[in-house]
Amino acid sequence: MSGALLSLAAMAVATRELSAYLSIFQILFFRSACGVLVISAILWRSGWRQIITPDPVSHLIRNIGHFGAQYAWIYGIIFIPMAEVFAIEFTAPVWTIFLAALILKEKITWPRGISVLTGLTGVYLIVQPGSAMVHPASLAVLVGAMAFALAYTMTKKLSRTDTALCILFYMSVIQLPLGAVTAALDWRPIDPACWPLILVVGIVGLTAHYCMAKAMQVADATIVVPMDFLRLPLIAVIGTVFYAETVKPSLFIGAALILGGNLFSIVMERRRIKAAEA
């Protein structure tokens, strides 16, 4: 989880710096290009047979959603405080509840219902739609969180048949042409100083996924989820020190409500499963 937190923080800073030189689509293109190179090198050692998938359509849906979510995330990083982007992103599990019920036919139990209510309350406190003009980037990040939820739901579906490396491979391969076509429409000259930052974005984009998945394997979700919350104060400090960003207390209150709802749902679902097994 320390690796995941540092990776996500590095991604936010490198993306903010690159946005002064490159378009968002260029950033997404180079991230996918780095991903293809790294994952291909790993597959060359571990074997290419694992990329055979029985469900290519789900990979396509997952990565179209993930591509749009990443665009919204970077758009938010550029225009609003980074802490606000991370806080709104915490709502992805709330939207995942709805999509899992719709796509995977999972039931919305009462603990999940409470998670949804606290999550929506947290969003209201963070965005505060009635207090002033809401920045379009805030709404974009909120829609992006919904798109991330679609990607998470499809990942859960694909994990029944495909390996994690297979999912990461198709993530890079499908999003590479999406980034190439859209970047070509707004291509900007690449300053040599950009290449180290491009490399950072490409590498930490993979390490964040890997570290989070590994944390879920070796530790209970009730440990992983609260640790994931630590990226909010971490990025708030980075935003304050390096970019003079200000963060309202209501942002942390709203994020705490979202986290609390997610954690409550996880704990109660675990108890329900144990009771059913007993």
CSV table of C-alpha atoms in Angstrom, one decimal:
chain,number,residue,atom,x,y,z
A,1,MET,CA,0.0,0.0,0.0
A,2,SER,CA,2.9,2.3,0.6
A,3,GLY,CA,4.0,1.6,-3.0
A,4,ALA,CA,0.4,2.3,-4.3
A,5,LEU,CA,0.2,5.6,-2.3
A,6,LEU,CA,3.6,6.8,-3.6
A,7,SER,CA,2.8,5.7,-7.1
A,8,LEU,CA,-0.5,7.6,-7.2
A,9,ALA,CA,1.0,10.8,-5.7
A,10,ALA,CA,3.9,10.6,-8.2
A,11,MET,CA,1.3,10.2,-11.0
A,12,ALA,CA,-0.6,13.3,-9.9
A,13,VAL,CA,2.6,15.5,-9.7
A,14,ALA,CA,4.1,14.2,-13.0
A,15,THR,CA,0.7,14.7,-14.8
A,16,ARG,CA,0.4,18.2,-13.5
A,17,GLU,CA,3.9,19.1,-14.7
A,18,LEU,CA,3.4,17.4,-18.1
A,19,SER,CA,0.1,19.3,-18.7
A,20,ALA,CA,2.1,22.5,-19.2
A,21,TYR,CA,3.7,20.9,-22.3
A,22,LEU,CA,1.5,18.1,-23.6
A,23,SER,CA,-2.2,17.6,-24.2
A,24,ILE,CA,-4.1,15.2,-22.0
A,25,PHE,CA,-4.4,12.7,-24.8
A,26,GLN,CA,-0.6,12.7,-25.4
A,27,ILE,CA,-0.1,11.9,-21.7
A,28,LEU,CA,-2.6,9.0,-22.0
A,29,PHE,CA,-0.9,7.8,-25.2
A,30,PHE,CA,2.6,7.7,-23.7
A,31,ARG,CA,1.3,6.0,-20.5
A,32,SER,CA,-0.1,3.2,-22.6
A,33,ALA,CA,3.0,3.0,-24.8
A,34,CYS,CA,5.2,2.5,-21.7
A,35,GLY,CA,2.7,0.0,-20.4
A,36,VAL,CA,2.9,-2.1,-23.6
A,37,LEU,CA,6.7,-2.2,-23.5
A,38,VAL,CA,6.9,-3.2,-19.8
A,39,ILE,CA,4.1,-5.8,-19.9
A,40,SER,CA,5.4,-7.3,-23.1
A,41,ALA,CA,8.8,-7.7,-21.5
A,42,ILE,CA,7.2,-9.5,-18.5
A,43,LEU,CA,5.1,-11.7,-20.8
A,44,TRP,CA,8.2,-12.6,-22.8
A,45,ARG,CA,9.5,-14.2,-19.6
A,46,SER,CA,6.3,-15.6,-18.1
A,47,GLY,CA,4.6,-16.8,-21.3
A,48,TRP,CA,2.2,-15.3,-23.9
A,49,ARG,CA,-0.5,-18.0,-23.6
A,50,GLN,CA,-2.1,-16.2,-20.6
A,51,ILE,CA,-3.3,-13.3,-22.9
A,52,ILE,CA,-5.8,-15.7,-24.5
A,53,THR,CA,-9.1,-14.5,-23.3
A,54,PRO,CA,-12.7,-15.9,-23.8
A,55,ASP,CA,-14.2,-12.4,-23.3
A,56,PRO,CA,-12.6,-9.7,-25.5
A,57,VAL,CA,-15.8,-7.6,-25.5
A,58,SER,CA,-15.6,-7.1,-21.7
A,59,HIS,CA,-11.9,-6.0,-22.2
A,60,LEU,CA,-13.1,-3.5,-24.7
A,61,ILE,CA,-15.9,-2.1,-22.5
A,62,ARG,CA,-13.5,-2.0,-19.5
A,63,ASN,CA,-10.8,0.0,-21.3
A,64,ILE,CA,-13.1,2.4,-23.1
A,65,GLY,CA,-14.5,3.3,-19.6
A,66,HIS,CA,-11.0,3.4,-18.0
A,67,PHE,CA,-9.7,5.6,-20.8
A,68,GLY,CA,-12.5,8.1,-20.3
A,69,ALA,CA,-12.0,7.9,-16.5
A,70,GLN,CA,-8.3,8.7,-16.8
A,71,TYR,CA,-9.0,11.7,-19.1
A,72,ALA,CA,-11.4,13.1,-16.4
A,73,TRP,CA,-8.9,12.4,-13.6
A,74,ILE,CA,-6.1,14.3,-15.4
A,75,TYR,CA,-8.5,17.1,-16.4
A,76,GLY,CA,-9.3,17.4,-12.7
A,77,ILE,CA,-5.6,17.3,-11.6
A,78,ILE,CA,-4.9,20.3,-13.9
A,79,PHE,CA,-7.8,22.6,-12.9
A,80,ILE,CA,-8.8,21.8,-9.2
A,81,PRO,CA,-6.9,21.0,-6.0
A,82,MET,CA,-5.4,17.5,-6.2
A,83,ALA,CA,-6.9,16.6,-2.9
A,84,GLU,CA,-10.4,17.3,-4.2
A,85,VAL,CA,-9.7,15.0,-7.2
A,86,PHE,CA,-8.6,12.2,-4.9
A,87,ALA,CA,-11.6,12.7,-2.5
A,88,ILE,CA,-14.2,12.6,-5.4
A,89,GLU,CA,-12.4,9.5,-6.8
A,90,PHE,CA,-13.2,7.7,-3.5
A,91,THR,CA,-16.8,7.5,-4.7
A,92,ALA,CA,-16.0,4.9,-7.3
A,93,PRO,CA,-16.9,2.0,-4.9
A,94,VAL,CA,-20.4,3.6,-4.4
A,95,TRP,CA,-21.0,3.6,-8.2
A,96,THR,CA,-19.6,0.1,-8.4
A,97,ILE,CA,-22.4,-1.1,-6.1
A,98,PHE,CA,-25.0,0.0,-8.7
A,99,LEU,CA,-23.0,-1.4,-11.7
A,100,ALA,CA,-22.3,-4.7,-10.0
A,101,ALA,CA,-26.1,-5.1,-9.4
A,102,LEU,CA,-26.8,-4.2,-13.0
A,103,ILE,CA,-24.0,-6.1,-14.8
A,104,LEU,CA,-23.1,-8.9,-12.4
A,105,LYS,CA,-26.6,-9.3,-10.8
A,106,GLU,CA,-25.2,-8.7,-7.3
A,107,LYS,CA,-27.7,-7.7,-4.6
A,108,ILE,CA,-27.7,-4.3,-3.1
A,109,THR,CA,-27.9,-5.3,0.6
A,110,TRP,CA,-28.7,-2.8,3.4
A,111,PRO,CA,-25.0,-2.3,4.3
A,112,ARG,CA,-24.3,-1.4,0.7
A,113,GLY,CA,-27.4,0.9,0.7
A,114,ILE,CA,-25.9,2.7,3.7
A,115,SER,CA,-22.6,3.0,1.9
A,116,VAL,CA,-24.4,4.6,-1.0
A,117,LEU,CA,-26.2,7.1,1.2
A,118,THR,CA,-23.0,8.1,3.1
A,119,GLY,CA,-21.1,8.3,-0.2
A,120,LEU,CA,-23.6,10.6,-1.8
A,121,THR,CA,-23.6,12.8,1.3
A,122,GLY,CA,-19.8,12.9,1.2
A,123,VAL,CA,-20.0,14.0,-2.5
A,124,TYR,CA,-22.4,16.8,-1.6
A,125,LEU,CA,-20.0,18.1,1.1
A,126,ILE,CA,-17.0,18.0,-1.2
A,127,VAL,CA,-18.6,19.5,-4.3
A,128,GLN,CA,-21.0,21.8,-2.4
A,129,PRO,CA,-23.2,22.5,-5.5
A,130,GLY,CA,-25.3,25.2,-3.7
A,131,SER,CA,-22.5,27.4,-2.3
A,132,ALA,CA,-20.9,28.7,-5.5
A,133,MET,CA,-20.3,28.0,-9.1
A,134,VAL,CA,-19.1,24.4,-9.4
A,135,HIS,CA,-16.0,24.0,-11.4
A,136,PRO,CA,-16.6,21.8,-14.5
A,137,ALA,CA,-13.5,19.8,-13.5
A,138,SER,CA,-15.3,18.7,-10.3
A,139,LEU,CA,-18.2,17.3,-12.3
A,140,ALA,CA,-15.8,15.7,-14.8
A,141,VAL,CA,-14.0,13.9,-12.0
A,142,LEU,CA,-17.3,12.7,-10.6
A,143,VAL,CA,-18.3,11.3,-14.0
A,144,GLY,CA,-14.8,9.8,-14.2
A,145,ALA,CA,-15.3,8.1,-10.8
A,146,MET,CA,-18.4,6.4,-12.4
A,147,ALA,CA,-16.3,5.4,-15.3
A,148,PHE,CA,-13.7,3.9,-12.9
A,149,ALA,CA,-16.5,2.0,-11.3
A,150,LEU,CA,-17.4,0.5,-14.7
A,151,ALA,CA,-13.8,-0.5,-15.1
A,152,TYR,CA,-13.7,-2.1,-11.6
A,153,THR,CA,-16.9,-4.0,-12.3
A,154,MET,CA,-15.6,-5.4,-15.6
A,155,THR,CA,-12.3,-6.2,-13.9
A,156,LYS,CA,-14.2,-8.3,-11.3
A,157,LYS,CA,-16.0,-10.1,-14.1
A,158,LEU,CA,-12.8,-10.7,-16.1
A,159,SER,CA,-10.9,-11.9,-13.1
A,160,ARG,CA,-13.0,-15.1,-13.1
A,161,THR,CA,-11.3,-16.2,-16.3
A,162,ASP,CA,-8.2,-14.0,-17.0
A,163,THR,CA,-5.0,-13.4,-15.0
A,164,ALA,CA,-4.1,-9.9,-13.7
A,165,LEU,CA,-1.3,-9.7,-16.2
A,166,CYS,CA,-3.7,-10.5,-19.0
A,167,ILE,CA,-6.0,-7.7,-17.9
A,168,LEU,CA,-3.1,-5.2,-17.7
A,169,PHE,CA,-1.9,-6.3,-21.1
A,170,TYR,CA,-5.3,-5.5,-22.8
A,171,MET,CA,-5.5,-2.3,-20.8
A,172,SER,CA,-2.4,-1.0,-22.5
A,173,VAL,CA,-3.0,-2.6,-25.9
A,174,ILE,CA,-6.6,-1.3,-26.3
A,175,GLN,CA,-5.9,2.2,-24.8
A,176,LEU,CA,-2.7,2.7,-26.9
A,177,PRO,CA,-4.6,3.3,-30.3
A,178,LEU,CA,-7.3,5.2,-28.4
A,179,GLY,CA,-4.6,7.6,-27.1
A,180,ALA,CA,-2.8,7.7,-30.5
A,181,VAL,CA,-5.8,8.7,-32.5
A,182,THR,CA,-7.0,11.4,-30.1
A,183,ALA,CA,-3.4,12.7,-29.4
A,184,ALA,CA,-2.9,13.1,-33.2
A,185,LEU,CA,-5.7,15.6,-33.3
A,186,ASP,CA,-4.0,17.9,-30.8
A,187,TRP,CA,-0.3,16.9,-31.0
A,188,ARG,CA,2.2,19.3,-29.5
A,189,PRO,CA,6.0,19.3,-29.8
A,190,ILE,CA,7.7,17.3,-27.1
A,191,ASP,CA,10.3,19.1,-25.0
A,192,PRO,CA,13.3,16.9,-24.1
A,193,ALA,CA,12.7,17.7,-20.4
A,194,CYS,CA,9.3,15.9,-20.7
A,195,TRP,CA,10.8,12.4,-21.2
A,196,PRO,CA,11.7,11.7,-17.5
A,197,LEU,CA,8.2,12.7,-16.5
A,198,ILE,CA,6.7,10.6,-19.3
A,199,LEU,CA,8.7,7.6,-18.0
A,200,VAL,CA,7.4,8.3,-14.5
A,201,VAL,CA,3.8,8.3,-15.6
A,202,GLY,CA,4.3,5.1,-17.6
A,203,ILE,CA,5.9,3.2,-14.7
A,204,VAL,CA,3.8,4.4,-11.8
A,205,GLY,CA,0.7,3.8,-13.8
A,206,LEU,CA,1.6,0.1,-13.6
A,207,THR,CA,3.1,0.0,-10.1
A,208,ALA,CA,-0.1,1.5,-8.6
A,209,HIS,CA,-2.2,-1.2,-10.1
A,210,TYR,CA,0.2,-4.0,-9.1
A,211,CYS,CA,0.8,-2.7,-5.5
A,212,MET,CA,-3.0,-2.3,-4.9
A,213,ALA,CA,-3.7,-5.8,-6.2
A,214,LYS,CA,-0.9,-7.3,-4.2
A,215,ALA,CA,-2.1,-5.5,-1.0
A,216,MET,CA,-5.6,-7.0,-1.5
A,217,GLN,CA,-4.0,-10.5,-1.9
A,218,VAL,CA,-2.0,-10.4,1.3
A,219,ALA,CA,-4.2,-8.3,3.6
A,220,ASP,CA,-7.9,-7.9,4.5
A,221,ALA,CA,-9.8,-5.2,2.8
A,222,THR,CA,-10.6,-3.6,6.2
A,223,ILE,CA,-6.8,-2.9,6.4
A,224,VAL,CA,-6.3,-1.9,2.8
A,225,VAL,CA,-9.2,0.6,2.5
A,226,PRO,CA,-8.2,2.8,5.5
A,227,MET,CA,-4.6,2.8,4.3
A,228,ASP,CA,-5.8,3.9,0.8
A,229,PHE,CA,-7.5,6.9,2.6
A,230,LEU,CA,-4.0,8.1,3.6
A,231,ARG,CA,-3.4,9.3,0.0
A,232,LEU,CA,-5.8,12.2,0.7
A,233,PRO,CA,-3.8,14.0,3.4
A,234,LEU,CA,-0.6,13.0,1.5
A,235,ILE,CA,-1.7,14.7,-1.7
A,236,ALA,CA,-3.1,17.6,0.3
A,237,VAL,CA,0.3,18.3,1.7
A,238,ILE,CA,1.9,18.0,-1.7
A,239,GLY,CA,-0.6,20.3,-3.2
A,240,THR,CA,-0.1,22.9,-0.4
A,241,VAL,CA,3.7,22.8,-0.5
A,242,PHE,CA,4.3,22.7,-4.2
A,243,TYR,CA,1.2,24.4,-5.7
A,244,ALA,CA,-0.2,26.6,-2.9
A,245,GLU,CA,-3.5,24.8,-3.1
A,246,THR,CA,-6.0,25.3,-0.3
A,247,VAL,CA,-8.3,22.6,1.0
A,248,LYS,CA,-11.6,23.2,2.9
A,249,PRO,CA,-12.3,21.1,6.1
A,250,SER,CA,-15.5,20.0,4.5
A,251,LEU,CA,-13.5,18.0,1.9
A,252,PHE,CA,-12.0,15.8,4.6
A,253,ILE,CA,-15.4,15.4,6.3
A,254,GLY,CA,-17.0,14.4,3.1
A,255,ALA,CA,-14.1,12.0,2.3
A,256,ALA,CA,-14.4,10.5,5.7
A,257,LEU,CA,-18.1,9.8,5.2
A,258,ILE,CA,-17.3,8.1,1.9
A,259,LEU,CA,-14.6,6.0,3.5
A,260,GLY,CA,-16.7,5.2,6.5
A,261,GLY,CA,-19.6,4.0,4.3
A,262,ASN,CA,-17.2,1.8,2.2
A,263,LEU,CA,-15.6,0.3,5.3
A,264,PHE,CA,-19.0,-0.3,7.0
A,265,SER,CA,-20.2,-2.1,3.9
A,266,ILE,CA,-17.1,-4.3,3.8
A,267,VAL,CA,-17.2,-5.3,7.4
A,268,MET,CA,-20.9,-6.1,7.4
A,269,GLU,CA,-20.6,-8.1,4.1
A,270,ARG,CA,-17.8,-10.1,5.7
A,271,ARG,CA,-19.9,-10.9,8.7
A,272,ARG,CA,-22.8,-11.9,6.5
A,273,ILE,CA,-20.6,-14.3,4.5
A,274,LYS,CA,-19.1,-15.8,7.7
A,275,ALA,CA,-22.6,-16.3,9.2
A,276,ALA,CA,-23.8,-18.0,6.0
A,277,GLU,CA,-20.7,-20.3,6.0
A,278,ALA,CA,-21.4,-21.2,9.7
